């Protein structure tokens, strides 16, 4: 099976702009989670989607949003970008049910200037 | 609130020496603990989970609920074990898959 894929891999934006990141989970996986990774804060949970419903949300401002489509693909959006949003954004998928292992994508590196 | 602490940012050992990466957690519920590893230029991947009670690549980890720890151990380190290691926690009683990660420990195994 193909692994989790994320597009784009690299992105440069300026403050105030918005950005949309995409994640395609492993085929058959219904859960998709998003994490932000920075040198200072490490890996922080953003949100999780399961069957198109947001099941959990981390402590991030409302500028961070996401959604999941019927084919389990997910997007996250960050509006009104700030310099501090520069990070590696990781997506992870999981089959669901008792199988709780998460399989991570390569990440999208976002730089906000 | 759940919290995972990895006290060592960096750990350096020689090949063949035992290695122990420490992980302590704080959580009032029933936790599920994981170790994830990230080798250079590779994506984050699961190394092992406590409920499996398995040994992967010679690594083992035992959940100690009394000490709220989940230390990762290997008796004889290999150069290929050099990587970033993250301990993570999930609420096993919940239906969501949110992981809380520690800040990670960079393990370097010297020849």
Short mmCIF file of N, CA and C in Angstrom, two decimals, chain A residues 14-91:
data_model
loop_
_atom_site.label_atom_id
_atom_site.label_comp_id
_atom_site.label_asym_id
_atom_site.label_seq_id
_atom_site.Cartn_x
_atom_site.Cartn_y
_atom_site.Cartn_z
N UNK A 14 3.65 34.78 2.93
CA UNK A 14 3.92 36.00 3.69
C UNK A 14 2.82 36.19 4.74
N UNK A 15 3.16 36.97 5.74
CA UNK A 15 2.21 37.24 6.81
C UNK A 15 0.89 37.76 6.26
N UNK A 16 -0.20 37.28 6.87
CA UNK A 16 -1.51 37.73 6.46
C UNK A 16 -2.17 36.86 5.40
N UNK A 17 -1.34 36.08 4.68
CA UNK A 17 -1.92 35.20 3.67
C UNK A 17 -2.56 33.99 4.33
N UNK A 18 -3.23 33.18 3.52
CA UNK A 18 -3.76 31.92 4.03
C UNK A 18 -3.16 30.78 3.22
N UNK A 19 -3.23 29.58 3.79
CA UNK A 19 -2.62 28.43 3.14
C UNK A 19 -3.49 27.20 3.37
N UNK A 20 -3.49 26.33 2.38
CA UNK A 20 -4.21 25.06 2.48
C UNK A 20 -3.23 23.92 2.22
N UNK A 21 -3.19 22.98 3.15
CA UNK A 21 -2.32 21.81 3.03
C UNK A 21 -3.20 20.58 2.84
N UNK A 22 -2.69 19.62 2.07
CA UNK A 22 -3.48 18.45 1.76
C UNK A 22 -2.79 17.17 2.25
N UNK A 23 -3.62 16.21 2.63
CA UNK A 23 -3.13 14.93 3.11
C UNK A 23 -3.98 13.81 2.54
N UNK A 24 -3.32 12.83 1.93
CA UNK A 24 -4.01 11.63 1.45
C UNK A 24 -3.60 10.46 2.32
N UNK A 25 -4.53 9.89 3.06
CA UNK A 25 -4.17 8.80 3.98
C UNK A 25 -3.94 7.49 3.23
N UNK A 26 -3.44 6.52 3.96
CA UNK A 26 -3.30 5.18 3.41
C UNK A 26 -4.70 4.66 3.05
N UNK A 27 -4.80 3.97 1.94
CA UNK A 27 -6.08 3.47 1.48
C UNK A 27 -6.76 2.63 2.56
N UNK A 28 -8.01 2.96 2.83
CA UNK A 28 -8.76 2.21 3.85
C UNK A 28 -8.70 2.84 5.23
N UNK A 29 -7.80 3.76 5.44
CA UNK A 29 -7.73 4.43 6.75
C UNK A 29 -8.80 5.51 6.85
N UNK A 30 -9.46 5.56 7.99
CA UNK A 30 -10.57 6.50 8.15
C UNK A 30 -10.23 7.67 9.07
N UNK A 31 -9.16 7.51 9.84
CA UNK A 31 -8.78 8.59 10.76
C UNK A 31 -7.59 9.35 10.21
N UNK A 32 -7.68 10.66 10.25
CA UNK A 32 -6.56 11.51 9.84
C UNK A 32 -6.33 12.55 10.94
N UNK A 33 -5.09 12.64 11.37
CA UNK A 33 -4.71 13.62 12.39
C UNK A 33 -3.67 14.56 11.83
N UNK A 34 -3.64 15.75 12.37
CA UNK A 34 -2.65 16.76 11.97
C UNK A 34 -1.85 17.20 13.19
N UNK A 35 -0.55 17.40 12.97
CA UNK A 35 0.35 17.84 14.02
C UNK A 35 1.22 18.97 13.47
N UNK A 36 1.57 19.87 14.37
CA UNK A 36 2.53 20.92 14.04
C UNK A 36 3.84 20.60 14.77
N UNK A 37 4.94 20.65 14.04
CA UNK A 37 6.24 20.38 14.65
C UNK A 37 7.13 21.60 14.52
N UNK A 38 7.60 22.11 15.65
CA UNK A 38 8.53 23.24 15.68
C UNK A 38 9.68 22.90 16.62
N UNK A 39 10.84 23.51 16.43
CA UNK A 39 11.98 23.23 17.32
C UNK A 39 11.67 23.56 18.78
N UNK A 40 10.91 24.59 19.02
CA UNK A 40 10.65 25.00 20.39
C UNK A 40 9.56 24.21 21.09
N UNK A 41 8.49 23.92 20.40
CA UNK A 41 7.33 23.26 21.01
C UNK A 41 7.24 21.77 20.70
N UNK A 42 8.06 21.30 19.79
CA UNK A 42 7.99 19.89 19.44
C UNK A 42 6.75 19.58 18.62
N UNK A 43 6.24 18.37 18.81
CA UNK A 43 5.06 17.91 18.06
C UNK A 43 3.81 18.23 18.85
N UNK A 44 2.93 19.01 18.25
CA UNK A 44 1.69 19.38 18.94
C UNK A 44 0.49 19.00 18.09
N UNK A 45 -0.48 18.41 18.73
CA UNK A 45 -1.70 17.95 18.07
C UNK A 45 -2.56 19.13 17.66
N UNK A 46 -2.99 19.09 16.41
CA UNK A 46 -3.89 20.14 15.90
C UNK A 46 -5.34 19.67 15.94
N UNK A 47 -5.65 18.64 15.19
CA UNK A 47 -7.00 18.05 15.20
C UNK A 47 -6.99 16.67 14.55
N UNK A 48 -8.09 15.96 14.79
CA UNK A 48 -8.27 14.63 14.20
C UNK A 48 -9.65 14.54 13.57
N UNK A 49 -9.68 13.91 12.42
CA UNK A 49 -10.94 13.68 11.72
C UNK A 49 -11.14 12.19 11.54
N UNK A 50 -12.40 11.79 11.68
CA UNK A 50 -12.77 10.39 11.48
C UNK A 50 -14.10 10.37 10.74
N UNK A 51 -14.12 9.75 9.61
CA UNK A 51 -15.34 9.70 8.80
C UNK A 51 -15.97 11.07 8.64
N UNK A 52 -15.16 12.03 8.26
CA UNK A 52 -15.57 13.40 7.93
C UNK A 52 -15.96 14.24 9.13
N UNK A 53 -15.81 13.72 10.34
CA UNK A 53 -16.19 14.46 11.55
C UNK A 53 -14.94 14.76 12.36
N UNK A 54 -14.87 15.99 12.87
CA UNK A 54 -13.75 16.32 13.74
C UNK A 54 -14.00 15.70 15.11
N UNK A 55 -13.08 14.83 15.56
CA UNK A 55 -13.28 14.13 16.82
C UNK A 55 -12.57 14.81 17.98
N UNK A 56 -11.51 15.52 17.66
CA UNK A 56 -10.75 16.15 18.73
C UNK A 56 -9.99 17.33 18.16
N UNK A 57 -9.74 18.31 19.02
CA UNK A 57 -9.06 19.52 18.57
C UNK A 57 -8.04 19.91 19.62
N UNK A 58 -6.87 20.32 19.18
CA UNK A 58 -5.84 20.77 20.10
C UNK A 58 -6.02 22.24 20.45
N UNK A 59 -5.05 22.77 21.18
CA UNK A 59 -5.13 24.14 21.66
C UNK A 59 -4.51 25.12 20.67
N UNK A 60 -5.13 25.26 19.55
CA UNK A 60 -4.68 26.20 18.54
C UNK A 60 -5.80 27.20 18.26
N UNK A 61 -5.42 28.40 17.83
CA UNK A 61 -6.46 29.40 17.56
C UNK A 61 -7.35 29.00 16.39
N UNK A 62 -8.47 29.69 16.28
CA UNK A 62 -9.45 29.38 15.25
C UNK A 62 -8.95 29.58 13.83
N UNK A 63 -7.79 30.23 13.70
CA UNK A 63 -7.22 30.41 12.36
C UNK A 63 -6.85 29.06 11.74
N UNK A 64 -6.69 28.08 12.58
CA UNK A 64 -6.36 26.73 12.11
C UNK A 64 -7.65 25.93 11.98
N UNK A 65 -7.91 25.44 10.80
CA UNK A 65 -9.12 24.65 10.59
C UNK A 65 -8.81 23.49 9.66
N UNK A 66 -9.73 22.57 9.62
CA UNK A 66 -9.51 21.43 8.74
C UNK A 66 -10.81 20.83 8.29
N UNK A 67 -10.69 19.88 7.42
CA UNK A 67 -11.87 19.12 7.02
C UNK A 67 -11.41 17.79 6.43
N UNK A 68 -12.37 16.88 6.34
CA UNK A 68 -12.09 15.58 5.75
C UNK A 68 -13.18 15.27 4.73
N UNK A 69 -12.78 14.72 3.65
CA UNK A 69 -13.71 14.41 2.57
C UNK A 69 -14.16 12.95 2.66
N UNK A 70 -15.15 12.62 1.84
CA UNK A 70 -15.73 11.27 1.90
C UNK A 70 -14.72 10.18 1.54
N UNK A 71 -13.68 10.54 0.81
CA UNK A 71 -12.65 9.55 0.47
C UNK A 71 -11.52 9.53 1.51
N UNK A 72 -11.75 10.18 2.64
CA UNK A 72 -10.83 10.27 3.78
C UNK A 72 -9.68 11.25 3.58
N UNK A 73 -9.52 11.78 2.40
CA UNK A 73 -8.50 12.83 2.21
C UNK A 73 -8.83 14.01 3.10
N UNK A 74 -7.79 14.67 3.57
CA UNK A 74 -8.02 15.77 4.50
C UNK A 74 -7.24 17.01 4.07
N UNK A 75 -7.77 18.13 4.43
CA UNK A 75 -7.08 19.40 4.21
C UNK A 75 -7.07 20.17 5.52
N UNK A 76 -6.00 20.94 5.71
CA UNK A 76 -6.01 21.89 6.81
C UNK A 76 -5.73 23.27 6.23
N UNK A 77 -6.33 24.24 6.84
CA UNK A 77 -6.22 25.62 6.38
C UNK A 77 -5.74 26.49 7.52
N UNK A 78 -4.84 27.37 7.21
CA UNK A 78 -4.42 28.38 8.19
C UNK A 78 -4.65 29.75 7.57
N UNK A 79 -5.46 30.54 8.22
CA UNK A 79 -5.75 31.87 7.69
C UNK A 79 -4.91 32.91 8.43
N UNK A 80 -4.78 34.06 7.82
CA UNK A 80 -4.05 35.18 8.43
C UNK A 80 -2.74 34.71 9.05
N UNK A 81 -1.89 34.21 8.20
CA UNK A 81 -0.64 33.61 8.67
C UNK A 81 0.21 34.57 9.49
N UNK A 82 0.85 33.99 10.51
CA UNK A 82 1.78 34.73 11.36
C UNK A 82 3.16 34.07 11.24
N UNK A 83 4.20 34.85 11.61
CA UNK A 83 5.55 34.31 11.52
C UNK A 83 5.68 33.02 12.32
N UNK A 84 5.00 32.96 13.45
CA UNK A 84 5.09 31.79 14.33
C UNK A 84 4.43 30.55 13.78
N UNK A 85 3.74 30.68 12.66
CA UNK A 85 3.12 29.50 12.04
C UNK A 85 4.13 28.72 11.20
N UNK A 86 5.32 29.26 11.05
CA UNK A 86 6.36 28.53 10.33
C UNK A 86 6.67 27.23 11.07
N UNK A 87 6.53 26.13 10.38
CA UNK A 87 6.66 24.83 11.04
C UNK A 87 6.60 23.73 10.00
N UNK A 88 6.82 22.52 10.48
CA UNK A 88 6.58 21.32 9.68
C UNK A 88 5.21 20.80 10.10
N UNK A 89 4.32 20.65 9.16
CA UNK A 89 2.98 20.15 9.45
C UNK A 89 2.89 18.69 9.01
N UNK A 90 2.62 17.84 9.98
CA UNK A 90 2.56 16.41 9.74
C UNK A 90 1.13 15.92 9.75
N UNK A 91 0.87 15.01 8.86
CA UNK A 91 -0.42 14.35 8.81
C UNK A 91 -0.18 12.88 9.15
#
